[in-house]
Coordinates of C-alpha atoms in Angstrom, one line a residue:
Chain A
M872 CA -91.0 4.3 -79.7
P873 CA -90.0 5.5 -76.3
A874 CA -87.1 3.7 -74.6
L875 CA -89.2 3.2 -71.5
F876 CA -91.7 1.0 -73.4
F877 CA -88.9 -1.3 -74.7
N878 CA -87.4 -1.4 -71.2
I879 CA -90.7 -2.7 -69.8
I880 CA -91.1 -5.3 -72.5
K881 CA -87.5 -6.4 -71.9
L882 CA -88.1 -6.9 -68.2
L883 CA -91.4 -8.6 -68.7
F884 CA -89.8 -11.0 -71.1
L885 CA -87.0 -11.8 -68.6
A886 CA -89.7 -12.3 -65.9
M887 CA -91.4 -14.8 -68.2
L888 CA -88.2 -16.7 -68.6
F889 CA -87.7 -17.1 -64.8
L890 CA -91.3 -17.9 -64.2
F891 CA -91.0 -20.8 -66.6
L892 CA -87.7 -22.0 -65.0
W893 CA -89.3 -21.8 -61.6
Q894 CA -92.0 -24.2 -62.6
V895 CA -89.4 -26.7 -64.1
A896 CA -87.1 -26.4 -61.1
R897 CA -89.8 -27.3 -58.7
A898 CA -90.6 -30.4 -60.6
V899 CA -86.9 -31.4 -61.0
R900 CA -86.4 -31.0 -57.3
A901 CA -89.4 -33.2 -56.5
H902 CA -88.1 -35.8 -58.9
V903 CA -84.4 -35.9 -58.3
G904 CA -84.5 -35.2 -54.6
A905 CA -86.4 -38.3 -53.7
N906 CA -84.2 -41.2 -52.9
P907 CA -85.4 -44.2 -54.7
G908 CA -83.7 -46.6 -52.3
T909 CA -85.6 -45.6 -49.1
R910 CA -89.2 -46.0 -48.2
T911 CA -91.0 -43.1 -49.8
A912 CA -94.7 -42.6 -50.3
G913 CA -94.2 -42.4 -54.0
F914 CA -95.8 -44.3 -56.9
A915 CA -94.7 -47.9 -56.8
A916 CA -94.0 -49.6 -60.1
E917 CA -92.9 -53.1 -59.3
V918 CA -93.8 -56.0 -57.1
V919 CA -91.0 -58.4 -56.3
V920 CA -91.9 -62.0 -55.3
L921 CA -89.3 -62.6 -52.6
T922 CA -89.9 -66.1 -51.3
G923 CA -91.1 -69.1 -53.2
G924 CA -89.2 -71.3 -55.6
G925 CA -86.0 -70.0 -57.2
D926 CA -84.8 -66.4 -57.7
P927 CA -86.9 -63.4 -56.8
E928 CA -89.4 -62.6 -59.6
R929 CA -90.0 -59.1 -60.6
V930 CA -93.4 -58.1 -61.8
R931 CA -93.8 -54.7 -63.4
L932 CA -97.3 -53.3 -62.6
R933 CA -99.6 -52.6 -65.4
P934 CA -102.7 -50.5 -65.4
Q935 CA -105.1 -53.4 -65.5
G936 CA -103.3 -55.1 -62.5
H937 CA -102.2 -58.7 -61.8
V938 CA -103.9 -61.5 -60.1
F939 CA -101.6 -63.6 -57.9
G940 CA -102.6 -67.2 -57.0
R941 CA -101.7 -70.8 -57.0
S942 CA -103.7 -71.5 -60.2
E943 CA -101.9 -71.8 -63.5
D944 CA -104.4 -69.4 -64.9
A945 CA -103.5 -66.6 -62.4
D946 CA -101.6 -63.7 -64.0
I947 CA -98.7 -64.5 -61.7
P948 CA -98.8 -68.2 -60.6
I949 CA -97.3 -68.7 -57.2
D950 CA -96.0 -72.1 -56.2
D951 CA -97.3 -72.0 -52.6
P952 CA -99.6 -74.6 -51.0
Y953 CA -100.9 -72.0 -48.6
A954 CA -102.1 -69.6 -51.3
S955 CA -105.5 -69.8 -52.8
E956 CA -106.1 -70.5 -56.5
F957 CA -106.9 -66.8 -57.1
H958 CA -105.6 -65.2 -54.0
A959 CA -105.2 -61.5 -54.4
R960 CA -105.2 -58.8 -57.0
V961 CA -102.7 -55.9 -57.1
G962 CA -104.0 -53.1 -59.3
V963 CA -103.3 -49.5 -60.1
T964 CA -105.9 -46.8 -59.7
D965 CA -105.1 -43.1 -59.9
N966 CA -101.4 -43.8 -59.6
K967 CA -101.9 -45.7 -56.4
V968 CA -101.2 -49.4 -56.0
I969 CA -104.1 -51.1 -54.3
V970 CA -104.2 -54.7 -53.0
H971 CA -107.5 -56.5 -53.1
D972 CA -108.0 -59.8 -51.3
L973 CA -110.0 -62.1 -53.6
G974 CA -111.7 -64.1 -50.7
S975 CA -108.6 -66.2 -50.0
T976 CA -108.7 -68.9 -47.4
N977 CA -105.6 -67.9 -45.5
G978 CA -105.9 -64.1 -46.1
T979 CA -103.7 -61.4 -47.5
Y980 CA -101.4 -59.4 -45.2
V981 CA -100.0 -56.0 -45.8
N982 CA -97.0 -55.3 -43.5
G983 CA -98.2 -58.2 -41.3
R984 CA -101.8 -56.9 -40.9
R985 CA -104.6 -58.8 -42.5
V986 CA -106.5 -57.0 -45.2
T987 CA -110.2 -56.8 -45.0
S988 CA -110.9 -54.1 -47.7
P989 CA -108.8 -52.9 -50.7
T990 CA -105.7 -51.4 -49.2
T991 CA -103.3 -48.8 -50.7
V992 CA -99.6 -49.8 -50.5
V993 CA -96.5 -47.6 -51.1
R994 CA -92.9 -48.4 -51.9
G995 CA -91.3 -50.6 -49.3
D996 CA -94.5 -52.3 -48.1
T997 CA -94.7 -56.0 -48.0
V998 CA -97.6 -58.1 -49.0
Q999 CA -98.0 -61.7 -47.8
I1000 CA -99.9 -64.2 -49.8
G1001 CA -99.9 -67.7 -48.1
K1002 CA -96.3 -68.1 -47.2
T1003 CA -95.0 -66.0 -50.1
I1004 CA -93.9 -62.5 -49.5
L1005 CA -94.1 -59.8 -52.1
E1006 CA -92.3 -56.5 -51.8
V1007 CA -93.6 -53.3 -53.4
R1008 CA -90.9 -51.3 -55.0
Chain B
M1211 CA -95.1 -33.2 -62.9
T1212 CA -98.1 -34.5 -64.6
R1213 CA -98.5 -34.8 -68.4
T1214 CA -100.9 -31.9 -68.4
A1215 CA -98.4 -29.7 -66.6
E1216 CA -95.8 -30.8 -69.2
T1217 CA -98.2 -29.8 -72.0
G1218 CA -98.8 -26.5 -70.4
L1219 CA -95.1 -25.8 -70.1
I1220 CA -94.5 -26.8 -73.8
I1221 CA -97.2 -24.4 -74.9
A1222 CA -95.6 -21.7 -72.6
A1223 CA -92.2 -22.3 -74.3
A1224 CA -93.9 -21.9 -77.7
I1225 CA -95.5 -18.6 -76.5
L1226 CA -92.0 -17.5 -75.3
A1227 CA -90.6 -18.1 -78.8
A1228 CA -93.5 -16.3 -80.4
V1229 CA -93.2 -13.3 -78.0
G1230 CA -89.5 -13.1 -78.7
V1231 CA -90.0 -13.2 -82.5
G1232 CA -92.8 -10.6 -82.0
I1233 CA -90.4 -8.3 -80.1
V1234 CA -87.8 -8.7 -82.9
E1235 CA -90.3 -7.8 -85.5
F1236 CA -91.7 -4.9 -83.5
T1237 CA -88.2 -3.3 -82.9
K1238 CA -87.5 -3.6 -86.6
D1239 CA -90.6 -2.0 -88.1
N1240 CA -93.0 -1.3 -85.2
W1241 CA -95.4 -4.0 -86.4
L1242 CA -95.9 -7.7 -86.1
N1243 CA -96.3 -10.2 -88.9
A1244 CA -97.1 -13.8 -89.6
Q1245 CA -93.7 -15.0 -88.4
V1246 CA -95.0 -14.9 -84.9
V1247 CA -97.8 -17.3 -85.7
V1248 CA -95.6 -19.6 -87.8
T1249 CA -93.0 -19.8 -85.0
F1250 CA -95.7 -20.6 -82.4
G1251 CA -97.1 -23.3 -84.7
V1252 CA -93.8 -24.9 -85.4
F1253 CA -92.9 -25.1 -81.7
V1254 CA -96.3 -26.7 -80.8
I1255 CA -96.1 -29.2 -83.7
A1256 CA -92.4 -30.2 -82.9
F1257 CA -92.6 -30.6 -79.2
G1258 CA -96.3 -31.5 -79.0
G1259 CA -95.6 -34.2 -81.6
I1260 CA -92.8 -35.7 -79.4
Q1261 CA -95.1 -35.5 -76.4
I1262 CA -97.9 -37.3 -78.2
A1263 CA -95.4 -40.0 -79.1
V1264 CA -94.3 -40.2 -75.5
R1265 CA -97.9 -40.6 -74.3
R1266 CA -98.4 -43.4 -76.8
W1267 CA -95.2 -45.4 -76.6
A1268 CA -93.5 -44.4 -73.4
S1269 CA -96.2 -43.2 -71.1
G1270 CA -94.1 -43.5 -67.9
A1271 CA -91.3 -41.3 -69.2
S1272 CA -90.0 -38.4 -67.3
S1273 CA -91.9 -35.2 -67.9
L1274 CA -88.9 -32.9 -67.0
L1275 CA -87.0 -33.2 -70.2
L1276 CA -89.3 -31.8 -72.9
P1277 CA -90.2 -28.5 -71.2
T1278 CA -86.6 -27.7 -70.5
V1279 CA -85.5 -28.6 -74.0
A1280 CA -88.4 -26.5 -75.5
F1281 CA -87.3 -23.6 -73.3
L1282 CA -83.6 -23.7 -74.5
T1283 CA -84.7 -24.2 -78.1
A1284 CA -87.0 -21.2 -77.8
I1285 CA -84.4 -18.8 -76.5
G1286 CA -81.9 -20.0 -79.1
F1287 CA -84.4 -19.6 -81.8
I1288 CA -85.3 -16.0 -80.8
E1289 CA -81.6 -15.0 -81.1
I1290 CA -81.1 -16.9 -84.4
Y1291 CA -84.3 -15.1 -85.8
R1292 CA -83.0 -11.8 -84.6
L1293 CA -79.6 -12.4 -86.3
D1294 CA -80.8 -13.8 -89.6
G1295 CA -84.5 -14.4 -90.6
H1296 CA -83.4 -16.7 -93.4
L1297 CA -81.4 -19.0 -91.1
A1298 CA -84.3 -19.0 -88.7
A1299 CA -86.6 -20.3 -91.4
I1300 CA -84.2 -23.2 -92.1
Q1301 CA -83.9 -23.8 -88.4
R1302 CA -87.6 -24.2 -88.1
W1303 CA -87.5 -27.0 -90.7
S1304 CA -84.6 -28.6 -88.8
M1305 CA -86.7 -28.5 -85.7
L1306 CA -89.6 -30.3 -87.5
I1307 CA -87.2 -32.9 -89.0
A1308 CA -85.4 -33.5 -85.6
A1309 CA -88.8 -33.9 -83.9
A1310 CA -89.9 -36.4 -86.5
A1311 CA -86.7 -38.3 -86.0
G1312 CA -87.3 -38.3 -82.2
V1313 CA -90.8 -39.6 -82.7
G1314 CA -89.4 -42.2 -85.1
L1315 CA -86.9 -43.4 -82.5
L1316 CA -89.6 -43.7 -79.9
W1317 CA -91.7 -45.7 -82.3
L1318 CA -88.8 -48.0 -83.3
L1319 CA -88.0 -48.8 -79.6
R1320 CA -91.7 -49.0 -78.5
N1321 CA -91.7 -52.8 -78.1
T1322 CA -88.1 -53.7 -77.8
G1323 CA -86.9 -51.0 -75.5
V1324 CA -83.3 -49.6 -75.5
G1325 CA -82.1 -53.1 -74.6
V1326 CA -82.2 -54.0 -78.3
L1327 CA -79.4 -51.5 -78.9
R1328 CA -77.1 -53.8 -76.9
R1329 CA -77.4 -56.5 -79.5
Y1330 CA -76.1 -54.3 -82.3
R1331 CA -73.3 -52.6 -80.3
Y1332 CA -70.5 -53.5 -82.6
V1333 CA -72.5 -52.4 -85.6
L1334 CA -73.2 -49.1 -83.8
L1335 CA -69.6 -48.7 -82.9
A1336 CA -68.5 -49.3 -86.5
V1337 CA -71.1 -46.9 -87.9
G1338 CA -70.2 -44.3 -85.1
V1339 CA -66.5 -44.4 -85.8
L1340 CA -67.2 -44.3 -89.6
F1341 CA -69.4 -41.2 -89.1
L1342 CA -66.7 -39.6 -87.0
M1343 CA -64.1 -40.3 -89.8
L1344 CA -66.4 -39.5 -92.7
P1345 CA -65.3 -35.9 -93.1
L1346 CA -61.8 -37.2 -94.1
L1347 CA -63.2 -38.4 -97.5
P1348 CA -61.1 -36.7 -100.1
D1349 CA -62.5 -33.8 -102.2
G1350 CA -63.8 -34.6 -105.7
W1351 CA -65.8 -37.6 -104.6
P1352 CA -69.6 -37.4 -104.8
L1353 CA -69.6 -37.7 -101.0
H1354 CA -66.7 -35.7 -99.7
G1355 CA -65.4 -33.9 -96.6
A1356 CA -65.3 -30.2 -96.4
V1357 CA -63.5 -27.6 -94.4
V1358 CA -65.6 -24.9 -92.8
N1359 CA -63.9 -22.3 -90.6
G1360 CA -60.7 -24.3 -90.5
S1361 CA -62.2 -27.5 -89.2
R1362 CA -62.9 -30.6 -91.4
L1363 CA -66.0 -31.9 -89.8
W1364 CA -68.5 -31.5 -92.6
V1365 CA -69.6 -33.9 -95.3
R1366 CA -71.1 -32.7 -98.5
I1367 CA -73.1 -34.6 -101.0
D1368 CA -73.0 -33.2 -104.5
V1369 CA -76.3 -33.8 -106.3
P1370 CA -75.9 -33.6 -110.1
G1371 CA -78.0 -30.8 -111.6
L1372 CA -78.4 -29.0 -108.2
D1373 CA -76.6 -25.9 -107.2
R1374 CA -77.1 -26.3 -103.5
V1375 CA -75.2 -29.2 -102.0
L1376 CA -76.4 -31.1 -99.0
S1377 CA -74.1 -30.9 -96.1
F1378 CA -74.2 -32.3 -92.6
Q1379 CA -71.9 -33.0 -89.6
P1380 CA -71.9 -36.8 -89.2
G1381 CA -69.8 -36.5 -86.1
E1382 CA -72.9 -35.3 -84.2
I1383 CA -74.7 -38.6 -84.8
G1384 CA -71.4 -40.5 -84.3
K1385 CA -71.0 -39.4 -80.7
V1386 CA -74.5 -40.7 -79.8
L1387 CA -73.7 -44.1 -81.4
V1388 CA -70.3 -44.3 -79.6
T1389 CA -72.1 -43.5 -76.3
I1390 CA -74.5 -46.5 -76.9
F1391 CA -71.5 -48.7 -77.5
L1392 CA -69.6 -47.6 -74.4
A1393 CA -72.6 -48.1 -72.2
S1394 CA -73.1 -51.7 -73.4
Y1395 CA -69.3 -52.4 -73.2
L1396 CA -69.0 -51.1 -69.7
A1397 CA -72.2 -52.8 -68.5
E1398 CA -70.4 -56.1 -69.0
R1399 CA -67.0 -55.1 -67.7
S1400 CA -67.5 -52.6 -65.0
E1401 CA -67.0 -55.0 -62.2
A1402 CA -63.7 -56.3 -63.5
M1403 CA -62.5 -52.8 -64.2
A1404 CA -63.4 -51.6 -60.7
T1405 CA -61.3 -54.1 -58.9
I1406 CA -57.9 -52.6 -58.2
D1407 CA -55.5 -55.0 -56.6
R1408 CA -52.1 -53.9 -57.7
K1409 CA -50.0 -51.5 -55.8
I1410 CA -46.9 -49.6 -56.9
G1411 CA -45.7 -47.6 -53.9
P1412 CA -48.6 -45.6 -52.6
F1413 CA -50.5 -45.8 -55.9
K1414 CA -53.1 -48.4 -56.6
L1415 CA -53.2 -49.5 -60.2
P1416 CA -55.8 -51.6 -62.0
E1417 CA -54.8 -54.3 -64.3
P1418 CA -52.9 -52.9 -67.3
R1419 CA -55.5 -54.2 -69.7
H1420 CA -58.0 -52.0 -68.1
L1421 CA -56.0 -49.0 -69.1
F1422 CA -56.5 -50.0 -72.7
P1423 CA -59.9 -48.2 -73.0
V1424 CA -58.3 -45.0 -71.8
L1425 CA -55.6 -45.3 -74.4
V1426 CA -58.2 -46.0 -77.1
A1427 CA -60.1 -42.9 -76.0
A1428 CA -57.0 -40.7 -76.2
G1429 CA -56.1 -42.2 -79.6
I1430 CA -59.5 -41.5 -81.2
A1431 CA -59.6 -38.0 -79.7
F1432 CA -56.1 -37.3 -81.0
V1433 CA -56.8 -38.6 -84.6
I1434 CA -59.8 -36.2 -84.7
L1435 CA -57.7 -33.4 -83.4
I1436 CA -55.0 -33.9 -86.0
Y1437 CA -56.9 -34.7 -89.1
Q1438 CA -60.2 -32.8 -88.6
R1439 CA -58.6 -29.9 -86.7
D1440 CA -61.6 -30.0 -84.4
L1441 CA -60.7 -29.3 -80.8
G1442 CA -64.2 -29.3 -79.5
A1443 CA -65.2 -32.7 -80.8
S1444 CA -62.0 -34.3 -79.7
L1445 CA -62.3 -32.8 -76.2
L1446 CA -66.0 -33.9 -76.0
L1447 CA -65.2 -37.5 -77.0
F1448 CA -62.3 -37.8 -74.6
G1449 CA -64.4 -36.4 -71.7
L1450 CA -67.2 -38.7 -72.6
F1451 CA -64.9 -41.8 -72.4
I1452 CA -63.4 -40.8 -69.1
G1453 CA -66.7 -39.7 -67.6
M1454 CA -68.3 -43.0 -68.5
L1455 CA -65.4 -45.0 -67.1
Y1456 CA -65.8 -43.1 -63.9
I1457 CA -69.6 -43.7 -63.8
A1458 CA -69.1 -47.4 -64.4
T1459 CA -66.3 -48.0 -61.9
G1460 CA -66.5 -45.2 -59.3
R1461 CA -62.7 -45.1 -59.5
S1462 CA -61.2 -41.6 -59.4
F1463 CA -58.1 -43.3 -60.9
Y1464 CA -59.7 -42.9 -64.3
L1465 CA -60.4 -39.2 -63.7
V1466 CA -56.8 -38.6 -62.7
T1467 CA -55.2 -40.5 -65.6
G1468 CA -57.7 -38.9 -67.9
A1469 CA -56.8 -35.4 -66.8
L1470 CA -53.1 -36.2 -67.0
A1471 CA -53.5 -37.6 -70.5
A1472 CA -55.5 -34.5 -71.5
V1473 CA -52.9 -32.1 -70.2
A1474 CA -50.1 -34.1 -71.8
G1475 CA -52.1 -34.3 -75.1
G1476 CA -52.8 -30.6 -74.9
A1477 CA -49.2 -29.7 -74.3
A1478 CA -48.1 -32.0 -77.2
A1479 CA -50.7 -30.4 -79.5
Y1480 CA -49.7 -26.9 -78.5
S1481 CA -46.1 -27.5 -79.5
T1482 CA -46.9 -29.4 -82.7
F1483 CA -50.0 -27.7 -84.3
S1484 CA -50.2 -24.1 -85.2
H1485 CA -54.0 -24.0 -85.0
V1486 CA -54.0 -25.2 -81.4
Q1487 CA -51.2 -22.7 -80.6
R1488 CA -53.2 -19.8 -82.1
R1489 CA -56.3 -20.8 -80.1
I1490 CA -54.4 -21.0 -76.8
D1491 CA -52.5 -17.7 -77.4
A1492 CA -55.8 -16.0 -78.2
W1493 CA -57.3 -17.4 -75.1
L1494 CA -54.5 -16.1 -72.8
D1495 CA -54.3 -12.7 -74.4
P1496 CA -57.3 -12.0 -76.7
F1497 CA -56.7 -8.2 -76.9
G1498 CA -53.1 -8.8 -78.1
H1499 CA -54.5 -10.9 -81.0
F1500 CA -57.4 -8.6 -81.7
S1501 CA -56.7 -8.4 -85.5
D1502 CA -56.7 -12.2 -86.0
A1503 CA -57.3 -15.2 -83.7
G1504 CA -58.5 -13.1 -80.7
Y1505 CA -61.1 -11.1 -82.7
Q1506 CA -64.1 -13.4 -82.0
S1507 CA -63.3 -13.7 -78.3
V1508 CA -62.9 -9.9 -77.9
Q1509 CA -66.2 -9.2 -79.7
A1510 CA -67.9 -11.7 -77.5
L1511 CA -66.5 -10.0 -74.4
F1512 CA -67.6 -6.6 -75.6
A1513 CA -71.1 -8.0 -76.3
M1514 CA -71.4 -9.6 -72.9
G1515 CA -70.1 -6.5 -71.2
S1516 CA -72.5 -4.1 -73.0
G1517 CA -75.3 -6.5 -72.1
S1518 CA -74.9 -5.8 -68.4
L1519 CA -77.6 -7.0 -66.0
T1520 CA -80.8 -7.1 -68.1
G1521 CA -79.3 -6.7 -71.6
S1522 CA -80.0 -4.3 -74.4
G1523 CA -83.3 -5.8 -75.2
I1524 CA -84.0 -8.3 -78.0
G1525 CA -83.4 -6.7 -81.3
L1526 CA -81.7 -3.6 -79.9
G1527 CA -78.1 -4.8 -79.5
R1528 CA -75.4 -5.5 -82.1
P1529 CA -74.8 -9.2 -81.7
D1530 CA -74.2 -9.4 -85.5
L1531 CA -70.7 -8.0 -84.8
I1532 CA -69.7 -11.3 -83.2
P1533 CA -68.3 -13.9 -85.7
A1534 CA -70.4 -17.1 -85.7
A1535 CA -73.0 -15.5 -83.4
E1536 CA -75.8 -17.7 -84.6
T1537 CA -73.8 -21.0 -84.1
D1538 CA -71.0 -21.4 -81.6
F1539 CA -71.2 -18.0 -80.0
I1540 CA -75.0 -17.8 -79.6
F1541 CA -74.5 -17.5 -75.9
A1542 CA -72.6 -14.2 -76.3
A1543 CA -75.5 -12.8 -78.4
I1544 CA -78.0 -13.9 -75.7
A1545 CA -75.8 -12.3 -73.0
E1546 CA -75.8 -9.1 -74.9
E1547 CA -79.5 -8.8 -75.7
M1548 CA -81.0 -10.6 -72.6
G1549 CA -78.2 -9.7 -70.2
L1550 CA -76.8 -11.5 -67.2
A1551 CA -80.4 -12.4 -66.2
G1552 CA -81.1 -14.1 -69.6
S1553 CA -77.8 -15.9 -69.7
L1554 CA -78.2 -17.2 -66.1
A1555 CA -81.6 -18.5 -67.1
V1556 CA -79.9 -20.5 -70.0
I1557 CA -77.3 -21.9 -67.6
A1558 CA -79.9 -22.8 -65.1
A1559 CA -82.0 -24.6 -67.7
F1560 CA -78.9 -26.6 -68.7
A1561 CA -78.3 -27.5 -65.1
L1562 CA -81.9 -28.6 -64.7
L1563 CA -81.7 -30.7 -67.9
V1564 CA -78.5 -32.4 -66.6
A1565 CA -80.0 -32.9 -63.2
A1566 CA -83.0 -34.6 -64.8
G1567 CA -80.7 -36.8 -66.9
F1568 CA -78.5 -37.9 -64.1
G1569 CA -81.7 -38.5 -62.0
I1570 CA -82.8 -41.0 -64.7
A1571 CA -79.4 -42.7 -64.5
I1572 CA -79.5 -42.9 -60.7
R1573 CA -82.9 -44.5 -60.7
S1574 CA -82.0 -47.1 -63.3
R1575 CA -81.4 -50.5 -62.0
D1576 CA -80.2 -52.1 -65.2
L1577 CA -76.5 -51.3 -65.7
F1578 CA -76.8 -50.7 -69.5
R1579 CA -79.6 -48.3 -69.1
K1580 CA -77.9 -46.6 -66.2
Y1581 CA -74.6 -46.1 -68.1
L1582 CA -76.5 -45.0 -71.3
A1583 CA -78.5 -42.4 -69.5
G1584 CA -75.4 -41.2 -67.7
G1585 CA -73.3 -41.1 -70.9
L1586 CA -76.0 -39.3 -72.9
T1587 CA -76.3 -36.7 -70.1
I1588 CA -72.5 -36.3 -70.1
V1589 CA -72.6 -35.6 -73.9
L1590 CA -75.2 -32.8 -73.4
A1591 CA -73.4 -31.4 -70.3
L1592 CA -69.9 -31.5 -71.8
Q1593 CA -71.0 -29.7 -75.0
A1594 CA -72.5 -27.0 -73.0
I1595 CA -69.5 -26.7 -70.7
I1596 CA -67.0 -26.7 -73.6
I1597 CA -68.7 -24.0 -75.6
L1598 CA -69.9 -21.8 -72.7
G1599 CA -66.3 -22.1 -71.2
G1600 CA -64.9 -21.0 -74.5
V1601 CA -67.3 -18.0 -74.9
L1602 CA -66.8 -16.9 -71.3
R1603 CA -63.0 -17.3 -71.7
V1604 CA -62.7 -19.8 -68.9
M1605 CA -61.0 -22.2 -71.4
P1606 CA -59.7 -21.9 -75.0
V1607 CA -62.3 -21.5 -77.7
T1608 CA -63.1 -24.9 -79.2
G1609 CA -65.7 -24.8 -81.9
I1610 CA -68.7 -26.8 -80.8
T1611 CA -72.4 -26.1 -80.9
L1612 CA -74.5 -25.2 -77.8
P1613 CA -77.1 -28.0 -77.7
F1614 CA -80.7 -27.0 -78.8
M1615 CA -79.7 -23.4 -79.1
S1616 CA -77.1 -23.0 -81.8
Y1617 CA -78.2 -22.8 -85.5
G1618 CA -77.5 -26.2 -87.2
G1619 CA -79.6 -29.2 -88.2
S1620 CA -77.1 -32.0 -87.5
S1621 CA -76.7 -30.9 -83.9
L1622 CA -80.4 -30.5 -83.3
L1623 CA -81.1 -33.9 -84.8
A1624 CA -78.4 -35.7 -82.7
N1625 CA -79.4 -33.9 -79.4
T1626 CA -83.1 -34.6 -80.0
A1627 CA -82.2 -38.3 -80.5
I1628 CA -80.4 -38.1 -77.1
I1629 CA -83.6 -36.7 -75.5
A1630 CA -85.7 -39.4 -77.1
L1631 CA -83.4 -42.1 -75.7
L1632 CA -83.5 -40.6 -72.3
L1633 CA -87.3 -40.4 -72.4
R1634 CA -87.3 -44.1 -73.4
I1635 CA -84.9 -45.1 -70.6
S1636 CA -86.9 -43.2 -68.0
D1637 CA -90.1 -45.0 -69.1
E1638 CA -88.4 -48.4 -68.8
E1639 CA -86.9 -47.6 -65.4
R1640 CA -89.6 -45.7 -63.7
A1641 CA -89.8 -46.3 -60.0

């Protein structure tokens, strides 16, 4: 076999190695570079109930979503006289967190603005239900 | 990175391994054989299997770890295959067993999470220390320690009626268990240990009782150094203790005292033990000790030098001249046949793996998970630094395996368990 042939194979193999690493490096940079503490348009995973009785309650989002409301039967019962029985639903679709108002009396507010249609929220946004504030993290 | 992209990269790593094996076969007899297909299949089953387990039981886990690990395993495997086809066949079985163990670990923790490990921390510590000390069992027992290449870190089980004995390195698993213990210990005490309120002259000192863990670390490392004659493992454990104390407290005090203790311990070991003395002399002047302690180092230097920029080509160099080329010195073999380019790719892959690991630790809110992810990443990073430093003659040679690349089942099993735990933590702490 001519040496040239092996040289080409060798270089092709090394090129494959670096092509592979390039792909991984791009993904690692995207992942590690993002600062989790600041407001980034990333995928939110948690909703924290900030006001209301007692300590802040952390709710880890699940694919089927959670219904927040005053009713005992809501997924996340909220002890707030200004909230409706079944006030709002926070669900996950295509890695996006979406807030649906369920026809509540006092409305659902995202960053202080009343929601009329299902609204996508990102990390750092606040959702107000009655007098209770939820923070998306 | 999406799961689909992750799957793509895992298959790409399997193709890399298969292509490498193909090149070895082709340079040997100008033809390919079934080994190419078998290698591809084993890589797909092992890493694909772990990925399926991740999809089922830890669907939010980081997708950065598995492709990187598959890449490192592939390059290591090519070089093992090139050096010894028989060892490569055993290594393939080890890969499958390690992958099965990783899947098993993900299954065990599927409902409870890693938090359950906290509850058993003293059991884990006891088992971990037992594992580390197991090689000291006297000869003649059914389960006994064994000396390989001057270090007593093997355990053999004699099975009556069988010629081949089962042997393994329990210390590899021991270090993972000790990391779990340290993480849960520090998660409870880090605040107290971070408060430094005493001052002696210009130096701020923490409470004396907070120095205790540093002393324990030095003690365990020293016992291993003396009785098992294993420089690498003792350095790894000591570095892990100090690194985790630093992560937990953010106090450079621990790094400084740790470094001082290491230098003092090293100096004491140099003047007391002949095997340490020989290693360090061979490090400072390998060519002067060419005929004995420096031989391995010199052969590695020749190999890396002749590899030059792009290497001799897989299967076309003479890495078989390096002692322990398929285990500790696999990096020298890679540098010879894949050149500076290939060895930089390996180092870059390790850097990416460590970046991904620390990324998981940074993102974790729960202290135990944070320290565990940090500690496990330190274990991977330190192993790579210690052996790469030894091969490149940046520091004395201390026998330790290169994670995922060196030949050896115990090491592969323990490091796969580390990856499974990191995957699990990243799932629980995704944000």
